[in-house]
Short mmCIF file of C-alpha atoms in Angstrom, two decimals:
data_model
loop_
_atom_site.label_atom_id
_atom_site.label_comp_id
_atom_site.label_asym_id
_atom_site.label_seq_id
_atom_site.Cartn_x
_atom_site.Cartn_y
_atom_site.Cartn_z
CA MET A 23 0.00 0.00 0.00
CA THR A 24 1.10 3.58 -0.69
CA ARG A 25 0.13 6.32 1.76
CA ILE A 26 -0.16 9.84 0.32
CA VAL A 27 -0.50 12.67 2.80
CA VAL A 28 -1.79 15.89 1.23
CA ASP A 29 -1.43 19.17 3.11
CA PRO A 30 -3.56 21.80 1.33
CA THR A 31 -2.42 24.49 3.77
CA ARG A 32 1.21 24.13 2.69
CA GLN A 33 1.43 26.02 -0.57
CA LEU A 34 4.29 25.17 -2.94
CA GLY A 35 3.38 27.96 -5.34
CA SER A 36 0.58 29.17 -7.55
CA VAL A 37 -0.03 27.07 -10.65
CA ASP A 38 0.61 29.04 -13.83
CA ARG A 39 -1.54 27.81 -16.72
CA ASN A 40 1.53 28.27 -18.89
CA VAL A 41 2.92 24.99 -17.54
CA PHE A 42 0.31 23.40 -19.79
CA GLY A 43 1.91 24.93 -22.85
CA GLY A 44 2.75 23.63 -26.29
CA PHE A 45 5.29 24.12 -29.05
CA VAL A 46 4.92 23.95 -32.83
CA GLU A 47 7.85 24.20 -35.21
CA HIS A 48 8.32 24.17 -38.96
CA LEU A 49 9.58 20.60 -38.77
CA GLY A 50 8.32 17.67 -40.82
CA ARG A 51 4.51 17.63 -40.80
CA CYS A 52 3.98 19.64 -37.63
CA ILE A 53 2.77 22.77 -39.43
CA TYR A 54 2.25 21.84 -43.10
CA GLY A 55 0.15 18.70 -43.34
CA GLY A 56 -0.46 18.88 -39.61
CA LEU A 57 -2.24 21.84 -38.07
CA TYR A 58 -2.24 23.72 -41.40
CA GLU A 59 -3.31 22.11 -44.67
CA GLU A 60 -4.59 24.36 -47.41
CA GLY A 61 -7.11 22.71 -49.71
CA SER A 62 -7.98 19.90 -47.32
CA PRO A 63 -11.70 19.19 -46.87
CA LEU A 64 -10.92 19.12 -43.13
CA SER A 65 -9.54 22.67 -43.18
CA ASP A 66 -11.32 26.01 -43.00
CA ALA A 67 -10.77 28.87 -45.42
CA ARG A 68 -7.60 29.84 -43.57
CA GLY A 69 -6.07 26.38 -43.93
CA PHE A 70 -6.52 25.42 -40.26
CA ARG A 71 -7.37 21.74 -39.79
CA GLY A 72 -10.60 21.65 -37.78
CA ASP A 73 -9.96 18.20 -36.31
CA VAL A 74 -6.53 19.23 -35.03
CA LEU A 75 -7.91 22.48 -33.63
CA GLY A 76 -10.52 20.47 -31.74
CA LEU A 77 -7.97 18.16 -30.15
CA LEU A 78 -5.67 21.03 -29.23
CA ARG A 79 -8.51 23.10 -27.74
CA GLU A 80 -9.26 20.25 -25.35
CA LEU A 81 -5.75 20.60 -23.89
CA ARG A 82 -6.45 24.19 -22.75
CA MET A 83 -2.88 25.28 -23.45
CA GLY A 84 -1.83 28.39 -21.61
CA VAL A 85 0.85 29.32 -24.15
CA LEU A 86 2.07 28.14 -27.56
CA ARG A 87 5.70 28.56 -28.67
CA TRP A 88 6.66 29.13 -32.33
CA PRO A 89 8.40 29.05 -34.88
CA GLY A 90 11.26 27.08 -33.36
CA GLY A 91 13.26 25.34 -32.23
CA ASN A 92 16.23 24.94 -34.50
CA PHE A 93 14.16 26.26 -37.41
CA VAL A 94 14.11 29.80 -36.04
CA SER A 95 17.86 30.37 -36.36
CA ASN A 96 17.52 30.80 -40.12
CA TYR A 97 13.95 32.13 -40.19
CA HIS A 98 13.32 35.66 -41.38
CA TRP A 99 9.88 36.58 -40.24
CA ALA A 100 9.15 39.22 -42.89
CA ASP A 101 9.22 36.44 -45.52
CA GLY A 102 6.02 35.12 -43.90
CA ILE A 103 3.72 38.15 -44.04
CA GLY A 104 1.61 39.68 -46.80
CA PRO A 105 -0.10 37.90 -49.72
CA LYS A 106 0.75 34.21 -49.49
CA ASP A 107 1.40 33.75 -53.20
CA SER A 108 3.98 36.54 -53.06
CA ARG A 109 5.96 35.13 -50.17
CA PRO A 110 9.43 33.82 -51.04
CA ARG A 111 10.31 30.14 -50.83
CA ARG A 112 13.55 29.66 -48.85
CA PRO A 113 15.98 26.83 -48.09
CA GLU A 114 15.42 25.45 -44.59
CA LEU A 115 18.76 24.75 -42.90
CA ALA A 116 17.79 23.16 -39.58
CA TRP A 117 15.87 20.12 -40.79
CA GLY A 118 16.51 20.19 -44.56
CA GLY A 119 14.03 20.93 -47.31
CA GLU A 120 12.34 24.20 -48.21
CA GLU A 121 10.12 26.64 -46.38
CA SER A 122 7.11 28.00 -48.28
CA ASN A 123 6.38 30.74 -45.69
CA ARG A 124 2.64 30.27 -46.23
CA PHE A 125 2.18 29.91 -42.47
CA GLY A 126 3.72 32.99 -40.89
CA THR A 127 3.28 35.47 -38.07
CA ASP A 128 -0.32 36.50 -38.79
CA GLU A 129 -1.41 32.89 -39.30
CA PHE A 130 0.26 31.81 -36.06
CA LEU A 131 -1.27 34.61 -34.03
CA GLU A 132 -4.70 33.94 -35.51
CA TYR A 133 -4.25 30.26 -34.65
CA CYS A 134 -3.45 31.17 -31.04
CA ALA A 135 -6.59 33.31 -30.94
CA GLU A 136 -8.63 30.33 -32.15
CA LEU A 137 -7.16 28.22 -29.34
CA GLY A 138 -7.52 30.92 -26.71
CA THR A 139 -3.83 30.58 -25.88
CA GLU A 140 -1.05 33.12 -25.39
CA PRO A 141 1.55 33.25 -28.20
CA TYR A 142 5.26 32.87 -27.45
CA ILE A 143 7.58 33.86 -30.28
CA CYS A 144 11.22 32.79 -30.35
CA LEU A 145 13.55 35.28 -32.03
CA ASN A 146 16.23 34.45 -34.61
CA MET A 147 19.60 35.02 -32.94
CA GLY A 148 21.38 32.80 -35.46
CA THR A 149 21.22 34.63 -38.78
CA GLY A 150 18.89 37.36 -37.56
CA SER A 151 19.71 40.89 -36.46
CA LEU A 152 18.56 43.08 -33.60
CA GLU A 153 16.98 45.41 -36.15
CA GLU A 154 14.95 42.50 -37.54
CA ALA A 155 13.87 41.44 -34.04
CA LEU A 156 12.75 44.97 -33.14
CA ALA A 157 10.78 45.15 -36.38
CA TRP A 158 9.03 41.88 -35.44
CA VAL A 159 8.07 43.22 -32.01
CA GLU A 160 6.90 46.47 -33.61
CA TYR A 161 4.82 44.59 -36.20
CA CYS A 162 3.11 42.54 -33.51
CA ASN A 163 2.69 45.05 -30.72
CA SER A 164 2.91 48.66 -31.82
CA ALA A 165 -0.22 50.81 -31.68
CA GLY A 166 1.64 53.75 -33.19
CA ASP A 167 1.78 55.18 -36.68
CA THR A 168 5.09 53.47 -37.48
CA ALA A 169 6.21 51.61 -40.58
CA TRP A 170 5.83 48.05 -39.30
CA ALA A 171 2.60 48.84 -37.47
CA ARG A 172 1.22 50.22 -40.73
CA ARG A 173 2.38 47.07 -42.52
CA ARG A 174 0.38 44.98 -40.03
CA ARG A 175 -2.67 47.13 -40.67
CA ASP A 176 -2.16 46.82 -44.41
CA ASN A 177 -2.20 43.06 -43.91
CA GLY A 178 -5.62 43.24 -42.30
CA HIS A 179 -4.84 43.44 -38.58
CA GLU A 180 -5.70 46.88 -37.22
CA ALA A 181 -5.19 46.22 -33.52
CA PRO A 182 -1.84 45.20 -32.04
CA TYR A 183 -1.50 41.51 -31.19
CA ARG A 184 0.13 42.28 -27.82
CA VAL A 185 2.49 39.31 -27.84
CA ARG A 186 3.89 39.05 -24.31
CA TYR A 187 6.49 36.29 -24.53
CA TRP A 188 9.67 36.58 -26.60
CA GLY A 189 12.52 34.07 -26.59
CA LEU A 190 16.07 35.31 -27.05
CA GLY A 191 17.20 32.58 -29.43
CA ASN A 192 17.02 28.80 -29.35
CA GLU A 193 19.78 26.39 -28.22
CA MET A 194 22.48 28.84 -29.24
CA TYR A 195 25.04 26.58 -27.56
CA GLY A 196 24.59 23.68 -30.00
CA GLU A 197 26.79 22.82 -32.96
CA TRP A 198 23.57 21.85 -34.77
CA GLN A 199 22.30 25.44 -34.40
CA VAL A 200 22.83 27.91 -37.23
CA GLY A 201 24.94 30.70 -35.70
CA ALA A 202 25.92 28.86 -32.51
CA VAL A 203 28.09 30.91 -30.12
CA SER A 204 29.83 30.61 -26.78
CA ALA A 205 27.93 31.50 -23.63
CA GLU A 206 29.94 34.69 -23.23
CA GLU A 207 29.18 35.74 -26.81
CA TYR A 208 25.52 34.96 -26.28
CA VAL A 209 25.33 37.13 -23.16
CA ARG A 210 26.93 40.07 -24.97
CA SER A 211 24.42 39.87 -27.81
CA ALA A 212 21.38 38.98 -25.73
CA THR A 213 22.08 41.88 -23.37
CA ARG A 214 21.82 44.34 -26.26
CA TRP A 215 18.69 42.63 -27.57
CA ALA A 216 16.98 42.54 -24.18
CA ARG A 217 17.60 46.19 -23.42
CA ALA A 218 16.43 47.32 -26.85
CA ILE A 219 13.27 45.17 -26.83
CA LYS A 220 12.31 46.46 -23.38
CA MET A 221 12.78 50.03 -24.66
CA LEU A 222 10.39 49.34 -27.52
CA ASP A 223 7.92 47.31 -25.47
CA PRO A 224 8.38 47.54 -21.70
CA LYS A 225 5.68 44.90 -21.20
CA ALA A 226 7.59 42.25 -23.17
CA GLN A 227 8.39 39.13 -21.15
CA LEU A 228 11.84 37.88 -22.21
CA VAL A 229 13.20 34.34 -22.04
CA SER A 230 16.96 33.77 -21.98
CA CYS A 231 18.35 30.77 -23.82
CA GLY A 232 19.25 28.12 -21.29
CA MET A 233 20.57 24.61 -21.79
CA ASN A 234 19.76 21.86 -19.31
CA GLY A 235 19.97 23.63 -15.96
CA TRP A 236 23.18 22.13 -14.60
CA ASN A 237 25.63 23.18 -17.33
CA ASP A 238 28.28 25.91 -17.38
CA TRP A 239 26.28 27.52 -20.20
CA ASP A 240 23.39 28.01 -17.78
CA ARG A 241 25.72 29.44 -15.12
CA VAL A 242 27.22 32.04 -17.48
CA VAL A 243 23.88 32.98 -19.06
CA ILE A 244 22.07 33.27 -15.73
CA ASP A 245 24.86 35.41 -14.27
CA GLY A 246 24.74 37.71 -17.27
CA MET A 247 21.03 37.81 -18.11
CA ALA A 248 19.18 37.42 -14.81
CA PRO A 249 18.78 41.18 -14.29
CA LEU A 250 17.30 41.61 -17.78
CA VAL A 251 14.92 38.68 -18.40
CA ASP A 252 11.75 37.26 -16.92
CA TYR A 253 12.44 33.57 -17.60
CA HIS A 254 15.40 31.28 -18.13
CA SER A 255 14.64 28.41 -20.48
CA LEU A 256 15.51 24.74 -19.99
CA HIS A 257 15.21 21.85 -22.43
CA ILE A 258 14.96 18.15 -21.66
CA TYR A 259 14.19 15.03 -23.63
CA THR A 260 14.19 11.53 -22.18
CA GLY A 261 13.19 8.08 -23.32
CA SER A 262 14.26 4.48 -23.58
CA GLY A 263 13.06 1.08 -24.70
CA ASP A 264 13.88 -0.07 -21.18
CA TYR A 265 10.68 0.34 -19.19
CA TRP A 266 12.12 1.59 -15.90
CA THR A 267 14.55 3.97 -17.54
CA ASN A 268 11.70 5.38 -19.61
CA VAL A 269 9.29 6.04 -16.74
CA LEU A 270 11.89 7.27 -14.23
CA GLN A 271 14.24 9.35 -16.36
CA PRO A 272 11.91 12.42 -16.19
CA HIS A 273 13.12 12.86 -12.60
CA GLN A 274 16.23 14.39 -14.15
CA ALA A 275 14.03 17.47 -14.55
CA GLU A 276 13.95 17.76 -10.75
CA ARG A 277 17.74 17.89 -10.69
CA ALA A 278 17.71 20.51 -13.44
CA ILE A 279 15.16 22.66 -11.62
CA SER A 280 17.13 22.44 -8.36
CA CYS A 281 20.43 23.38 -10.04
CA ALA A 282 18.97 26.20 -12.13
CA ARG A 283 17.10 27.57 -9.13
CA ALA A 284 20.33 27.68 -7.13
CA LEU A 285 22.11 29.51 -9.96
CA ILE A 286 19.30 32.06 -10.19
CA GLU A 287 19.15 32.56 -6.43
CA ARG A 288 22.91 33.10 -6.33
CA ALA A 289 22.73 35.65 -9.16
CA ALA A 290 19.81 37.40 -7.49
CA TYR A 291 21.70 37.70 -4.23
CA VAL A 292 24.98 38.86 -5.74
CA LYS A 293 23.35 41.32 -8.16
CA LYS A 294 20.57 42.43 -5.78
CA ILE A 295 17.77 41.45 -8.19
CA ALA A 296 14.40 42.12 -6.58
CA ARG A 297 12.41 39.96 -9.05
CA PRO A 298 14.68 37.19 -10.34
CA PRO A 299 13.62 35.23 -13.42
CA ARG A 300 11.68 32.00 -13.18
CA LEU A 301 12.07 28.85 -15.26
CA ALA A 302 10.49 28.08 -18.61
CA TYR A 303 10.80 24.41 -19.59
CA ASP A 304 10.03 25.43 -23.16
CA GLU A 305 10.97 22.08 -24.69
CA TRP A 306 10.29 18.77 -22.98
CA ASN A 307 9.04 15.34 -24.02
CA VAL A 308 9.81 11.67 -24.45
CA TRP A 309 11.83 11.28 -27.65
CA PHE A 310 14.21 8.49 -28.55
CA ARG A 311 12.91 6.35 -31.42
CA GLU A 312 13.13 8.80 -34.33
CA PRO A 313 16.24 10.99 -33.88
CA VAL A 314 16.33 12.28 -37.46
CA GLY A 315 13.97 13.05 -40.33
CA ALA A 316 10.39 14.09 -39.67
CA LEU A 317 10.54 12.76 -36.06
CA GLU A 318 7.20 10.96 -36.31
CA GLU A 319 7.55 9.08 -33.05
CA ARG A 320 4.97 6.44 -32.19
CA TYR A 321 4.28 6.37 -28.48
CA ASN A 322 3.22 3.61 -26.11
CA PHE A 323 1.73 3.80 -22.65
CA SER A 324 5.03 3.79 -20.77
CA ASP A 325 5.71 7.08 -22.56
CA ALA A 326 2.39 8.38 -21.24
CA LEU A 327 3.48 7.51 -17.70
CA ALA A 328 6.70 9.46 -18.26
CA VAL A 329 4.74 12.48 -19.51
CA ALA A 330 2.42 12.28 -16.51
CA THR A 331 5.46 12.22 -14.22
CA TYR A 332 6.92 15.29 -15.93
CA LEU A 333 3.71 17.20 -15.30
CA ASN A 334 3.64 16.12 -11.65
CA ILE A 335 7.20 17.43 -11.33
CA PHE A 336 6.25 20.78 -12.83
CA ILE A 337 3.32 21.07 -10.43
CA ARG A 338 5.48 20.20 -7.42
CA ASN A 339 7.94 22.89 -8.53
CA SER A 340 5.34 25.45 -9.53
CA GLY A 341 6.97 28.17 -7.45
CA TRP A 342 9.81 28.14 -9.98
CA VAL A 343 8.50 26.49 -13.14
CA ARG A 344 6.17 29.09 -14.61
CA MET A 345 6.04 27.79 -18.17
CA ALA A 346 6.45 24.40 -19.83
CA ASN A 347 5.97 23.64 -23.51
CA LEU A 348 5.42 20.08 -24.69
CA ALA A 349 7.51 19.60 -27.81
CA GLN A 350 5.78 19.24 -30.13
CA MET A 351 2.03 19.12 -30.71
CA VAL A 352 1.29 17.59 -34.14
CA ASN A 353 3.02 14.70 -35.97
CA ALA A 354 6.63 15.51 -34.94
CA ILE A 355 7.24 13.88 -31.51
CA ALA A 356 3.65 14.81 -30.81
CA PRO A 357 0.49 13.73 -29.01
CA ILE A 358 -1.54 14.18 -32.22
CA VAL A 359 -1.05 12.32 -35.51
CA THR A 360 -2.76 13.29 -38.75
CA THR A 361 -3.45 11.68 -42.09
CA SER A 362 -5.22 13.30 -45.01
CA ASP A 363 -8.59 12.25 -43.59
CA THR A 364 -8.27 12.08 -39.79
CA ALA A 365 -6.44 13.19 -36.66
CA VAL A 366 -5.93 10.87 -33.69
CA ALA A 367 -4.45 11.13 -30.21
CA GLN A 368 -1.43 9.10 -29.09
CA PRO A 369 -1.14 7.79 -25.49
CA ILE A 370 0.86 10.84 -24.33
CA TYR A 371 -2.13 13.07 -25.15
CA TYR A 372 -4.18 11.78 -22.23
CA PRO A 373 -2.05 12.75 -19.19
CA VAL A 374 -1.70 16.25 -20.68
CA LEU A 375 -5.48 16.41 -21.16
CA LEU A 376 -6.37 15.23 -17.67
CA HIS A 377 -3.71 17.32 -15.92
CA SER A 378 -4.79 20.44 -17.77
CA GLN A 379 -8.48 19.88 -17.07
CA ALA A 380 -8.05 19.13 -13.36
CA ALA A 381 -5.35 21.56 -12.21
CA LEU A 382 -6.45 24.16 -9.67
CA ASP A 383 -4.93 27.41 -8.38
CA LEU A 384 -2.28 26.36 -5.87
CA ALA A 385 0.17 23.47 -5.65
CA ALA A 386 -0.14 21.64 -2.34
CA ASP A 387 2.52 19.68 -0.52
CA VAL A 388 2.33 15.89 -0.77
CA HIS A 389 4.30 13.25 1.11
CA VAL A 390 4.41 9.71 -0.27
CA THR A 391 5.37 6.63 1.73
CA GLY A 392 5.17 3.13 0.34
CA ARG A 393 6.91 0.84 -2.04
CA THR A 394 9.96 2.23 -3.79
CA VAL A 395 12.00 1.13 -6.78
CA SER A 396 15.69 1.50 -7.64
CA PRO A 397 15.92 -0.39 -10.91
CA ILE A 398 18.38 1.82 -12.79
CA GLY A 399 22.01 0.85 -12.49
CA ALA A 400 25.14 2.80 -13.36
CA GLY A 401 24.89 1.84 -17.04
CA HIS A 402 22.81 3.86 -19.46
CA HIS A 403 19.77 2.44 -21.24
CA SER A 404 18.93 5.51 -23.27
CA ARG A 405 20.14 7.66 -26.14
CA TRP A 406 20.10 10.51 -23.61
CA PRO A 407 22.99 10.79 -21.13
CA HIS A 408 20.89 11.61 -18.06
CA ARG A 409 21.92 9.72 -14.92
CA VAL A 410 19.11 9.46 -12.38
CA ALA A 411 20.01 6.42 -10.24
CA ASP A 412 21.42 8.70 -7.53
CA LEU A 413 18.06 10.46 -7.26
CA GLY A 414 16.39 7.22 -6.12
CA PRO A 415 14.93 5.24 -4.61
CA PHE A 416 11.78 6.38 -6.39
CA SER A 417 8.28 5.96 -5.03
CA LEU A 418 6.32 3.46 -7.05
CA VAL A 419 3.45 5.94 -7.09
CA ASP A 420 4.32 9.49 -8.10
CA ALA A 421 1.94 12.15 -6.77
CA ALA A 422 1.08 15.84 -7.03
CA ALA A 423 -1.85 17.90 -5.78
CA THR A 424 -3.47 21.27 -6.41
CA THR A 425 -6.16 23.17 -4.51
CA SER A 426 -8.48 26.06 -5.20
CA THR A 427 -7.57 29.38 -3.60
CA ASP A 428 -10.22 28.91 -0.91
CA ARG A 429 -9.05 25.29 -0.45
CA ALA A 430 -12.58 24.03 -1.01
CA ARG A 431 -11.54 21.92 -4.01
CA LEU A 432 -8.68 19.45 -4.40
CA ALA A 433 -7.19 17.66 -7.42
CA ILE A 434 -4.69 14.84 -7.03
CA THR A 435 -2.68 13.27 -9.86
CA LEU A 436 -1.19 9.80 -9.33
CA VAL A 437 1.10 7.75 -11.56
CA ASN A 438 1.31 4.04 -10.71
CA ARG A 439 4.52 2.94 -12.37
CA SER A 440 4.28 -0.71 -11.43
CA PRO A 441 4.41 -2.63 -14.71
CA ASP A 442 2.15 -5.47 -13.61
CA GLU A 443 0.63 -4.96 -10.14
CA PRO A 444 -2.19 -2.75 -8.87
CA GLU A 445 -1.42 -0.54 -5.89
CA ILE A 446 -3.73 0.46 -3.07
CA ALA A 447 -3.44 4.19 -2.44
CA GLU A 448 -4.54 5.66 0.89
CA ILE A 449 -4.89 9.44 0.62
CA VAL A 450 -4.94 11.36 3.90
CA LEU A 451 -5.72 15.07 4.26
CA ARG A 452 -4.03 17.29 6.81
CA ASP A 453 -6.26 19.80 8.67
CA LEU A 454 -9.19 19.26 6.28
CA VAL A 455 -11.73 16.54 5.51
CA PHE A 456 -13.23 15.35 2.28
CA ASP A 457 -16.62 16.94 1.65
CA SER A 458 -18.01 15.10 -1.39
CA VAL A 459 -17.80 11.93 -3.39
CA ALA A 460 -14.46 11.87 -5.22
CA GLU A 461 -14.67 11.88 -9.00
CA VAL A 462 -11.99 9.57 -10.40
CA ARG A 463 -10.64 9.30 -13.93
CA THR A 464 -8.03 6.70 -14.76
CA VAL A 465 -6.23 6.18 -18.05
CA THR A 466 -4.46 2.94 -18.91
CA ALA A 467 -3.11 1.29 -22.03
CA GLU A 468 -5.46 0.40 -24.86
CA ARG A 469 -7.40 -2.84 -24.47
CA GLY A 470 -6.59 -4.52 -27.76
CA ARG A 471 -5.85 -3.07 -31.17
CA GLU A 472 -9.41 -3.28 -32.46
CA ALA A 473 -10.36 0.24 -31.42
CA ARG A 474 -7.43 1.90 -33.21
CA VAL A 475 -8.31 4.45 -35.86
CA LEU A 476 -4.84 4.20 -37.41
CA PRO A 477 -3.14 0.80 -37.24
CA ASP A 478 0.27 2.15 -36.17
CA VAL A 479 -1.03 4.57 -33.52
CA GLU A 480 -1.73 3.14 -30.07
CA GLY A 481 -4.71 4.38 -28.13
CA ALA A 482 -5.56 4.48 -24.44
CA TYR A 483 -8.44 3.44 -22.22
CA LEU A 484 -10.14 6.09 -20.07
CA GLU A 485 -12.36 4.96 -17.22
CA GLU A 486 -14.47 7.28 -15.09
CA GLY A 487 -15.90 6.49 -11.68
CA SER A 488 -16.20 7.67 -8.10
CA GLU A 489 -15.06 6.77 -4.60
CA THR A 490 -16.57 7.69 -1.26
CA PRO A 491 -14.09 9.07 1.31
CA LYS A 492 -14.34 8.60 5.04
CA GLY A 493 -13.52 11.79 6.91
CA ALA A 494 -9.98 12.76 5.95
CA THR A 495 -9.17 9.48 4.22
CA LEU A 496 -9.80 8.22 0.71
CA THR A 497 -8.74 4.75 -0.39
CA LEU A 498 -8.68 3.47 -3.95
CA THR A 499 -6.89 0.93 -6.10
CA LEU A 500 -4.60 2.15 -8.87
CA PRO A 501 -4.29 -0.25 -11.83
CA PRO A 502 -0.78 -1.16 -12.97
CA GLN A 503 0.72 1.30 -15.46
CA SER A 504 -1.95 3.92 -14.85
CA PHE A 505 -2.48 7.65 -14.50
CA THR A 506 -5.30 8.70 -12.19
CA VAL A 507 -6.88 12.08 -11.51
CA ILE A 508 -9.03 12.59 -8.40
CA GLU A 509 -11.25 15.67 -8.03
CA VAL A 510 -13.07 16.25 -4.76
CA ALA A 511 -14.47 18.92 -2.44
CA THR A 512 -12.86 19.58 0.94
CA ALA A 513 -13.93 21.35 4.14
CA SER A 514 -12.60 22.31 7.53
CA GLN A 515 -12.55 19.63 10.19
#
């Protein structure tokens, strides 16, 4: 049995809806043939696939990052505005191929409006210039009678878009990145960019280009950029054909958050920063099967458990993690797969869906006691170099909890990582009692291949039910390899 003590009065931080964010890049069929397909009977007059829009709307994303990713470091945004048939076709250096520019800034911002999500634009610090970046901000946000604001109006958008989030480059440390630089070079350039962008738009929220959280790149960038930015970005990908490595490797994110937090706190103390930046995990996912090409990964349910664990980690660290963007959303390492006549959800879609639907205002402290596992040895079982054995032993059941501001509602998310055994979970409240029947939703692996819409895309099985608590205690059985969301009312004792 696993005992989970939830203390709604111990607040870990407010939950920012931006932790349920997404990312779409001009990569493979993510944009073209994915969310955007001109001429398709499934698309509207703008080229937006209605079936994809429907699936994405369900996720209630707080923020959507675009256009990259590696793609952005050779992307010149002005190529993607104005009449579509007049836009230039360009070579695409990050992933190979050509870019038609038929989906550009106005299309992206209109897409975000359709989703009801905040846009997050990453700037080109590879082949781009500060002048080009300022023009982009002016085009999107200026209400004045300036050249780029007039160009936006000429293109049919009178009011400013008011884009809040701007990324200062993507993975500028990587040899795969067009225009890669040293950390010191990055800080020199990004300092100029940050100051100029804030002069043009003081409300802009800037994201510095981080690495993994524990690297010297992060140390140098945080020391240099912490006084100037609102977020420091981190990226992480995990995944393995070995079951335990796959479901436990996301805990490396906890190490990254701890290290990056310490670096930011040090910089804030030394530089006397009153409002130090928070963390934006603006790329994260399971990704290991398709390292090149269009990255059309096919996921199984162990991947869904890993994704659920990631989201629990972000909730538990909500005081510092204020944005997280699942990379990516359609076709390329994505929860949604399209063909010319349908769009379907992969197993990783479901923990994102349930987390996003259930999350409340405040993260509450949880303490888990019960069976633990330490199955990962010193050797690596993954294409990714993350070592997590020293972070164990790991609880078999991973848990997070959120409450409403008045603490009258509670949502608990549980991941049973046992491959073959159910686990009894006893949930105990501190200082409160349960005040309603608990609504329970549990997602497990598909039950046979017969229900699949596409033969190579696994599904999942969602079961809804309820449990009756007794006072401050709720007991239920978690199926093996399952993700469970519990929603319930609470009251004072």
